[in-house]
mmCIF file of C-alpha atoms and ligand atoms in Angstrom:
data_model
loop_
_atom_site.group_PDB
_atom_site.id
_atom_site.type_symbol
_atom_site.label_atom_id
_atom_site.label_comp_id
_atom_site.label_asym_id
_atom_site.label_seq_id
_atom_site.Cartn_x
_atom_site.Cartn_y
_atom_site.Cartn_z
ATOM 1 C CA UNK A 1 13.890 8.182 -0.919
ATOM 2 C CA UNK A 2 14.013 11.877 -1.675
ATOM 3 C CA UNK A 3 13.247 12.327 -5.376
ATOM 4 C CA UNK A 4 14.109 15.497 -7.275
ATOM 5 C CA UNK A 5 12.749 16.486 -10.693
ATOM 6 C CA UNK A 6 14.921 18.640 -12.892
ATOM 7 C CA UNK A 7 15.788 19.551 -16.457
ATOM 8 C CA UNK A 8 18.902 18.243 -18.165
ATOM 9 C CA UNK A 9 19.556 19.573 -21.652
ATOM 10 C CA UNK A 10 15.907 20.546 -21.898
ATOM 11 C CA UNK A 11 14.548 17.142 -20.854
ATOM 12 C CA UNK A 12 12.883 16.306 -17.577
ATOM 13 C CA UNK A 13 14.734 13.758 -15.486
ATOM 14 C CA UNK A 14 14.799 12.333 -11.972
ATOM 15 C CA UNK A 15 17.516 12.507 -9.288
ATOM 16 C CA UNK A 16 17.857 11.161 -5.773
ATOM 17 C CA UNK A 17 18.785 13.625 -3.094
ATOM 18 C CA UNK A 18 21.392 11.712 -1.044
ATOM 19 C CA UNK A 19 23.707 12.733 1.817
ATOM 20 C CA UNK A 20 26.490 12.865 -0.840
ATOM 21 C CA UNK A 21 24.468 15.122 -3.141
ATOM 22 C CA UNK A 22 22.181 14.615 -6.112
ATOM 23 C CA UNK A 23 22.446 11.374 -8.065
ATOM 24 C CA UNK A 24 20.793 10.941 -11.457
ATOM 25 C CA UNK A 25 18.507 7.894 -11.552
ATOM 26 C CA UNK A 26 19.049 7.261 -15.279
ATOM 27 C CA UNK A 27 22.820 7.237 -14.794
ATOM 28 C CA UNK A 28 22.683 4.652 -12.022
ATOM 29 C CA UNK A 29 20.176 2.617 -14.047
ATOM 30 C CA UNK A 30 22.749 2.535 -16.861
ATOM 31 C CA UNK A 31 25.471 1.366 -14.447
ATOM 32 C CA UNK A 32 23.127 -1.411 -13.299
ATOM 33 C CA UNK A 33 22.704 -2.575 -16.893
ATOM 34 C CA UNK A 34 19.155 -1.255 -17.160
ATOM 35 C CA UNK A 35 19.821 1.243 -19.936
ATOM 36 C CA UNK A 36 19.706 4.984 -19.436
ATOM 37 C CA UNK A 37 15.992 5.400 -20.023
ATOM 38 C CA UNK A 38 14.224 8.654 -19.351
ATOM 39 C CA UNK A 39 13.473 8.306 -15.665
ATOM 40 C CA UNK A 40 10.970 10.954 -14.670
ATOM 41 C CA UNK A 41 8.700 11.461 -11.689
ATOM 42 C CA UNK A 42 5.722 10.629 -13.904
ATOM 43 C CA UNK A 43 7.295 7.301 -14.804
ATOM 44 C CA UNK A 44 8.030 6.563 -11.157
ATOM 45 C CA UNK A 45 4.487 7.450 -10.052
ATOM 46 C CA UNK A 46 2.773 5.584 -12.890
ATOM 47 C CA UNK A 47 4.655 2.367 -12.016
ATOM 48 C CA UNK A 48 5.018 2.763 -8.279
ATOM 49 C CA UNK A 49 4.443 -0.882 -7.366
ATOM 50 C CA UNK A 50 6.989 -2.246 -9.814
ATOM 51 C CA UNK A 51 9.710 0.407 -9.542
ATOM 52 C CA UNK A 52 9.781 1.698 -5.954
ATOM 53 C CA UNK A 53 11.826 -1.203 -4.562
ATOM 54 C CA UNK A 54 14.026 -1.211 -7.663
ATOM 55 C CA UNK A 55 14.918 2.467 -7.249
ATOM 56 C CA UNK A 56 15.475 1.906 -3.541
ATOM 57 C CA UNK A 57 17.928 -0.926 -4.273
ATOM 58 C CA UNK A 58 19.749 1.168 -6.896
ATOM 59 C CA UNK A 59 20.277 4.129 -4.596
ATOM 60 C CA UNK A 60 21.543 1.842 -1.808
ATOM 61 C CA UNK A 61 23.945 0.216 -4.264
ATOM 62 C CA UNK A 62 25.103 3.627 -5.525
ATOM 63 C CA UNK A 63 25.668 4.923 -2.003
ATOM 64 C CA UNK A 64 27.567 1.774 -0.965
ATOM 65 C CA UNK A 65 29.773 2.121 -4.039
ATOM 66 C CA UNK A 66 30.216 5.886 -3.641
ATOM 67 C CA UNK A 67 28.917 6.570 -7.124
ATOM 68 C CA UNK A 68 29.245 10.220 -8.133
ATOM 69 C CA UNK A 69 26.580 11.487 -10.516
ATOM 70 C CA UNK A 70 27.397 12.313 -14.142
ATOM 71 C CA UNK A 71 25.074 15.302 -14.428
ATOM 72 C CA UNK A 72 23.366 17.675 -12.039
ATOM 73 C CA UNK A 73 20.099 19.244 -13.209
ATOM 74 C CA UNK A 74 20.464 22.415 -15.268
ATOM 75 C CA UNK A 75 17.223 23.575 -13.631
ATOM 76 C CA UNK A 76 15.418 22.180 -10.590
ATOM 77 C CA UNK A 77 11.670 21.668 -10.997
ATOM 78 C CA UNK A 78 8.770 20.992 -8.673
ATOM 79 C CA UNK A 79 8.767 17.267 -7.795
ATOM 80 C CA UNK A 80 5.580 16.809 -9.848
ATOM 81 C CA UNK A 81 5.695 19.173 -12.792
ATOM 82 C CA UNK A 82 2.277 18.572 -14.361
ATOM 83 C CA UNK A 83 -0.159 17.239 -11.786
ATOM 84 C CA UNK A 84 -3.439 16.212 -13.381
ATOM 85 C CA UNK A 85 -5.247 17.810 -10.461
ATOM 86 C CA UNK A 86 -4.205 20.244 -7.773
ATOM 87 C CA UNK A 87 -6.764 20.089 -4.982
ATOM 88 C CA UNK A 88 -6.503 22.469 -2.049
ATOM 89 C CA UNK A 89 -8.127 22.421 1.381
ATOM 90 C CA UNK A 90 -9.145 25.706 2.995
ATOM 91 C CA UNK A 91 -9.410 26.416 6.726
ATOM 92 C CA UNK A 92 -8.020 23.049 7.853
ATOM 93 C CA UNK A 93 -6.505 24.363 11.110
ATOM 94 C CA UNK A 94 -8.876 25.859 13.691
ATOM 95 C CA UNK A 95 -6.632 28.807 14.678
ATOM 96 C CA UNK A 96 -6.238 29.748 10.986
ATOM 97 C CA UNK A 97 -10.018 29.648 10.412
ATOM 98 C CA UNK A 98 -10.363 31.834 13.502
ATOM 99 C CA UNK A 99 -7.704 34.364 12.435
ATOM 100 C CA UNK A 100 -9.422 34.544 9.020
ATOM 101 C CA UNK A 101 -12.752 35.286 10.770
ATOM 102 C CA UNK A 102 -14.355 32.253 9.159
ATOM 103 C CA UNK A 103 -16.435 29.385 10.513
ATOM 104 C CA UNK A 104 -14.741 26.124 11.536
ATOM 105 C CA UNK A 105 -15.755 23.864 8.635
ATOM 106 C CA UNK A 106 -17.846 20.725 9.176
ATOM 107 C CA UNK A 107 -16.667 19.352 5.830
ATOM 108 C CA UNK A 108 -13.418 20.016 3.944
ATOM 109 C CA UNK A 109 -13.487 23.320 2.041
ATOM 110 C CA UNK A 110 -12.109 22.386 -1.379
ATOM 111 C CA UNK A 111 -10.785 24.566 -4.161
ATOM 112 C CA UNK A 112 -8.143 24.100 -6.818
ATOM 113 C CA UNK A 113 -5.189 25.406 -8.730
ATOM 114 C CA UNK A 114 -3.902 24.439 -12.192
ATOM 115 C CA UNK A 115 -0.517 23.458 -13.620
ATOM 116 C CA UNK A 116 0.335 27.114 -14.372
ATOM 117 C CA UNK A 117 0.707 27.542 -10.601
ATOM 118 C CA UNK A 118 3.368 24.830 -10.255
ATOM 119 C CA UNK A 119 6.963 25.945 -9.702
ATOM 120 C CA UNK A 120 9.869 24.399 -7.846
ATOM 121 C CA UNK A 121 12.045 25.684 -5.033
ATOM 122 C CA UNK A 122 13.978 28.920 -5.557
ATOM 123 C CA UNK A 123 11.763 29.868 -8.488
ATOM 124 C CA UNK A 124 10.467 33.440 -8.141
ATOM 125 C CA UNK A 125 6.755 34.241 -8.130
ATOM 126 C CA UNK A 126 5.659 37.123 -10.393
ATOM 127 C CA UNK A 127 2.211 38.194 -9.182
ATOM 128 C CA UNK A 128 -0.439 39.760 -11.450
ATOM 129 C CA UNK A 129 -0.284 43.570 -11.684
ATOM 130 C CA UNK A 130 -3.416 44.112 -9.595
ATOM 131 C CA UNK A 131 -2.616 41.595 -6.838
ATOM 132 C CA UNK A 132 -1.908 44.027 -4.007
ATOM 133 C CA UNK A 133 -2.378 41.756 -1.001
ATOM 134 C CA UNK A 134 0.099 38.916 -1.488
ATOM 135 C CA UNK A 135 0.266 36.333 1.314
ATOM 136 C CA UNK A 136 1.971 32.997 2.043
ATOM 137 C CA UNK A 137 0.473 29.710 3.303
ATOM 138 C CA UNK A 138 2.817 26.888 4.390
ATOM 139 C CA UNK A 139 1.156 23.552 3.632
ATOM 140 C CA UNK A 140 1.859 19.837 3.597
ATOM 141 C CA UNK A 141 1.289 18.496 0.075
ATOM 142 C CA UNK A 142 0.153 14.896 -0.467
ATOM 143 C CA UNK A 143 1.252 13.375 -3.789
ATOM 144 C CA UNK A 144 -0.889 10.492 -5.038
ATOM 145 C CA UNK A 145 0.765 7.272 -6.230
ATOM 146 C CA UNK A 146 -2.190 5.046 -7.120
ATOM 147 C CA UNK A 147 -5.598 5.544 -8.628
ATOM 148 C CA UNK A 148 -8.018 6.092 -5.754
ATOM 149 C CA UNK A 149 -11.765 5.670 -6.176
ATOM 150 C CA UNK A 150 -13.917 5.753 -3.056
ATOM 151 C CA UNK A 151 -11.172 4.405 -0.790
ATOM 152 C CA UNK A 152 -11.709 3.821 2.919
ATOM 153 C CA UNK A 153 -9.983 6.189 5.329
ATOM 154 C CA UNK A 154 -8.128 3.229 6.881
ATOM 155 C CA UNK A 155 -6.683 2.336 3.448
ATOM 156 C CA UNK A 156 -6.228 5.837 2.042
ATOM 157 C CA UNK A 157 -2.532 6.405 2.755
ATOM 158 C CA UNK A 158 -1.642 3.295 0.739
ATOM 159 C CA UNK A 159 -2.623 5.330 -2.330
ATOM 160 C CA UNK A 160 -0.123 8.068 -1.514
ATOM 161 C CA UNK A 161 3.332 8.145 -3.146
ATOM 162 C CA UNK A 162 4.825 10.691 -0.801
ATOM 163 C CA UNK A 163 4.862 14.203 0.537
ATOM 164 C CA UNK A 164 6.462 17.573 -0.108
ATOM 165 C CA UNK A 165 6.391 21.156 1.126
ATOM 166 C CA UNK A 166 3.936 23.506 -0.534
ATOM 167 C CA UNK A 167 3.153 27.200 -0.444
ATOM 168 C CA UNK A 168 -0.461 28.100 -1.243
ATOM 169 C CA UNK A 169 0.486 31.607 -2.383
ATOM 170 C CA UNK A 170 -2.630 33.774 -2.152
ATOM 171 C CA UNK A 171 -3.555 37.258 -3.326
ATOM 172 C CA UNK A 172 -6.213 38.163 -0.753
ATOM 173 C CA UNK A 173 -7.731 41.029 -2.745
ATOM 174 C CA UNK A 174 -8.283 38.713 -5.723
ATOM 175 C CA UNK A 175 -9.345 35.833 -3.446
ATOM 176 C CA UNK A 176 -12.175 37.842 -1.922
ATOM 177 C CA UNK A 177 -13.164 39.808 -5.031
ATOM 178 C CA UNK A 178 -15.996 37.271 -5.487
ATOM 179 C CA UNK A 179 -17.355 34.414 -3.377
ATOM 180 C CA UNK A 180 -15.100 31.921 -5.221
ATOM 181 C CA UNK A 181 -11.462 32.016 -4.046
ATOM 182 C CA UNK A 182 -10.018 30.705 -7.312
ATOM 183 C CA UNK A 183 -8.698 33.956 -8.821
ATOM 184 C CA UNK A 184 -6.552 34.737 -5.800
ATOM 185 C CA UNK A 185 -5.166 31.196 -5.606
ATOM 186 C CA UNK A 186 -4.628 30.069 -9.198
ATOM 187 C CA UNK A 187 -2.347 32.738 -10.686
ATOM 188 C CA UNK A 188 0.892 31.706 -12.421
ATOM 189 C CA UNK A 189 3.469 30.471 -9.917
ATOM 190 C CA UNK A 190 1.051 30.475 -6.955
ATOM 191 C CA UNK A 191 1.690 26.787 -6.144
ATOM 192 C CA UNK A 192 5.384 26.298 -5.296
ATOM 193 C CA UNK A 193 6.265 22.726 -4.273
ATOM 194 C CA UNK A 194 9.523 21.067 -3.329
ATOM 195 C CA UNK A 195 12.431 20.868 -3.150
ATOM 196 C CA UNK A 196 11.795 17.114 -3.459
ATOM 197 C CA UNK A 197 9.247 14.364 -2.931
ATOM 198 C CA UNK A 198 9.847 12.238 0.161
ATOM 199 C CA UNK A 199 8.426 8.777 -0.414
ATOM 200 C CA UNK A 200 5.695 7.529 1.891
ATOM 201 C CA UNK A 201 7.840 4.804 3.517
ATOM 202 C CA UNK A 202 9.972 7.559 5.106
ATOM 203 C CA UNK A 203 6.997 9.433 6.592
ATOM 204 C CA UNK A 204 5.221 6.939 8.852
ATOM 205 C CA UNK A 205 2.663 9.488 10.067
ATOM 206 C CA UNK A 206 1.968 12.580 7.934
ATOM 207 C CA UNK A 207 -0.317 13.879 10.665
ATOM 208 C CA UNK A 208 2.550 14.398 13.141
ATOM 209 C CA UNK A 209 4.893 16.776 11.314
ATOM 210 C CA UNK A 210 6.222 20.141 12.467
ATOM 211 C CA UNK A 211 5.416 22.826 9.907
ATOM 212 C CA UNK A 212 7.263 26.150 9.791
ATOM 213 C CA UNK A 213 7.090 29.161 7.484
ATOM 214 C CA UNK A 214 9.745 31.867 7.495
ATOM 215 C CA UNK A 215 9.526 35.311 5.949
ATOM 216 C CA UNK A 216 12.982 36.708 5.206
ATOM 217 C CA UNK A 217 14.357 34.175 7.700
ATOM 218 C CA UNK A 218 11.952 35.144 10.493
ATOM 219 C CA UNK A 219 9.485 32.505 11.681
ATOM 220 C CA UNK A 220 5.887 33.514 10.937
ATOM 221 C CA UNK A 221 4.040 30.200 11.068
ATOM 222 C CA UNK A 222 4.841 27.266 13.360
ATOM 223 C CA UNK A 223 2.440 24.434 13.968
ATOM 224 C CA UNK A 224 2.124 20.699 13.554
ATOM 225 C CA UNK A 225 0.036 18.745 11.071
ATOM 226 C CA UNK A 226 -1.542 16.983 14.067
ATOM 227 C CA UNK A 227 -3.689 20.108 14.424
ATOM 228 C CA UNK A 228 -5.332 19.646 11.032
ATOM 229 C CA UNK A 229 -9.098 19.342 11.342
ATOM 230 C CA UNK A 230 -9.197 16.771 8.523
ATOM 231 C CA UNK A 231 -6.289 14.293 8.443
ATOM 232 C CA UNK A 232 -4.407 13.304 5.289
ATOM 233 C CA UNK A 233 -6.143 9.913 5.230
ATOM 234 C CA UNK A 234 -9.554 11.483 5.699
ATOM 235 C CA UNK A 235 -8.921 13.987 2.890
ATOM 236 C CA UNK A 236 -7.795 11.324 0.403
ATOM 237 C CA UNK A 237 -10.783 9.151 1.305
ATOM 238 C CA UNK A 238 -13.270 12.043 1.201
ATOM 239 C CA UNK A 239 -12.064 13.454 -2.117
ATOM 240 C CA UNK A 240 -11.914 9.987 -3.697
ATOM 241 C CA UNK A 241 -15.644 9.573 -3.099
ATOM 242 C CA UNK A 242 -16.311 12.326 -5.623
ATOM 243 C CA UNK A 243 -13.189 12.762 -7.741
ATOM 244 C CA UNK A 244 -11.038 9.876 -8.987
ATOM 245 C CA UNK A 245 -7.503 10.575 -7.839
ATOM 246 C CA UNK A 246 -4.701 9.541 -10.188
ATOM 247 C CA UNK A 247 -0.944 9.101 -9.719
ATOM 248 C CA UNK A 248 0.653 12.555 -9.718
ATOM 249 C CA UNK A 249 -2.431 14.371 -8.447
ATOM 250 C CA UNK A 250 -1.594 16.554 -5.453
ATOM 251 C CA UNK A 251 -3.522 17.778 -2.420
ATOM 252 C CA UNK A 252 -2.516 20.972 -0.574
ATOM 253 C CA UNK A 253 -3.795 20.159 2.924
ATOM 254 C CA UNK A 254 -4.298 23.662 4.341
ATOM 255 C CA UNK A 255 -2.270 26.160 6.319
ATOM 256 C CA UNK A 256 -1.933 26.840 10.046
ATOM 257 C CA UNK A 257 -2.238 30.241 11.676
ATOM 258 C CA UNK A 258 0.287 33.041 11.152
ATOM 259 C CA UNK A 259 -0.604 34.329 7.681
ATOM 260 C CA UNK A 260 -0.631 38.062 6.974
ATOM 261 C CA UNK A 261 -4.426 38.012 6.565
ATOM 262 C CA UNK A 262 -4.669 36.927 10.209
ATOM 263 C CA UNK A 263 -3.114 40.145 11.517
ATOM 264 C CA UNK A 264 -5.107 43.238 12.464
ATOM 265 C CA UNK A 265 -5.821 45.240 9.316
ATOM 266 C CA UNK A 266 -3.627 48.171 10.352
ATOM 267 C CA UNK A 267 -0.604 45.874 10.883
ATOM 268 C CA UNK A 268 -0.741 43.845 7.683
ATOM 269 C CA UNK A 269 2.459 44.114 5.641
ATOM 270 C CA UNK A 270 1.734 42.258 2.417
ATOM 271 C CA UNK A 271 4.612 40.549 0.595
ATOM 272 C CA UNK A 272 6.761 42.761 -1.625
ATOM 273 C CA UNK A 273 9.253 42.122 -4.414
ATOM 274 C CA UNK A 274 12.650 41.102 -3.048
ATOM 275 C CA UNK A 275 11.289 39.180 -0.058
ATOM 276 C CA UNK A 276 11.760 35.438 0.454
ATOM 277 C CA UNK A 277 9.323 32.945 1.950
ATOM 278 C CA UNK A 278 10.401 29.458 2.975
ATOM 279 C CA UNK A 279 8.380 26.438 4.054
ATOM 280 C CA UNK A 280 10.012 23.668 6.111
ATOM 281 C CA UNK A 281 8.028 20.616 7.140
ATOM 282 C CA UNK A 282 9.736 17.987 9.298
ATOM 283 C CA UNK A 283 11.679 15.610 7.049
ATOM 284 C CA UNK A 284 10.743 17.382 3.805
ATOM 285 C CA UNK A 285 13.608 19.882 3.417
ATOM 286 C CA UNK A 286 13.062 23.555 2.678
ATOM 287 C CA UNK A 287 10.979 25.110 -0.105
ATOM 288 C CA UNK A 288 12.274 28.581 -0.926
ATOM 289 C CA UNK A 289 10.106 31.071 -2.789
ATOM 290 C CA UNK A 290 11.573 34.443 -3.739
ATOM 291 C CA UNK A 291 8.991 37.141 -4.438
ATOM 292 C CA UNK A 292 9.844 38.551 -7.859
ATOM 293 C CA UNK A 293 8.676 41.722 -9.573
ATOM 294 C CA UNK A 294 4.991 42.148 -10.322
ATOM 295 C CA UNK A 295 3.788 41.565 -13.882
ATOM 296 C CA UNK A 296 3.294 44.742 -15.968
HETATM 297 ZN ZN1 ZN B 301 -4.205 27.169 1.657
#
């Protein structure tokens, strides 16, 4: 399933993205005699075991019966609007570590963002006034679906609800102002995700996905998640040894080569207002991020 979060009359709701268009989960639930409860991504993730198959059967029924949705979202949101934790992995592709003139890590380099960074597709980023070196980072995002505490690598993907595109928007001048990267990574709107969550059953191997980033339609990053130093399963297992992962927590798994930072200093053209960055990972649709005006 491809699950879309959106706002309808000011309330968060859940839609399926189907070949016929968006279909509101609550509407179909009502048609199936289940009452039009507030179906949200949080509700789906918190009850994954009991509701995944139910939602799957409803969308199949709706498609077979050519059900047309009652309402489209007024506003599209990131698939997970308020993740409890946003963990990010730095330097997870060798060529990107190399282009950044950093050591190949022996252990995952972890940092984080907060909910203020979360925005959906087509939502413009408005960087801080003194962020002069704005860059993109196409990344596969893992969305957790079960509480994970010290899980084995071989079991780790069973704790995942699904995957989406992410853009680890980075202001390099703020990132390297001090030894901690946080400031350049955690600004408002610096964590676009979307356009939807693709459930785990549709992505048999998250470590075999083409990953592409385009700047104003021109390809600037193109790799495959098979080149990640630390696999999705390893990352979930590793993090869960130290930090309890909960449903709705997300992990940005790192970016491949091709970022602006990786170019020779004299050739770097940092992002400007009016540009558009898009991230397309195989099977996950396209996440579009317009660069808006800078904050005053
Ligand atoms: Zn990153």
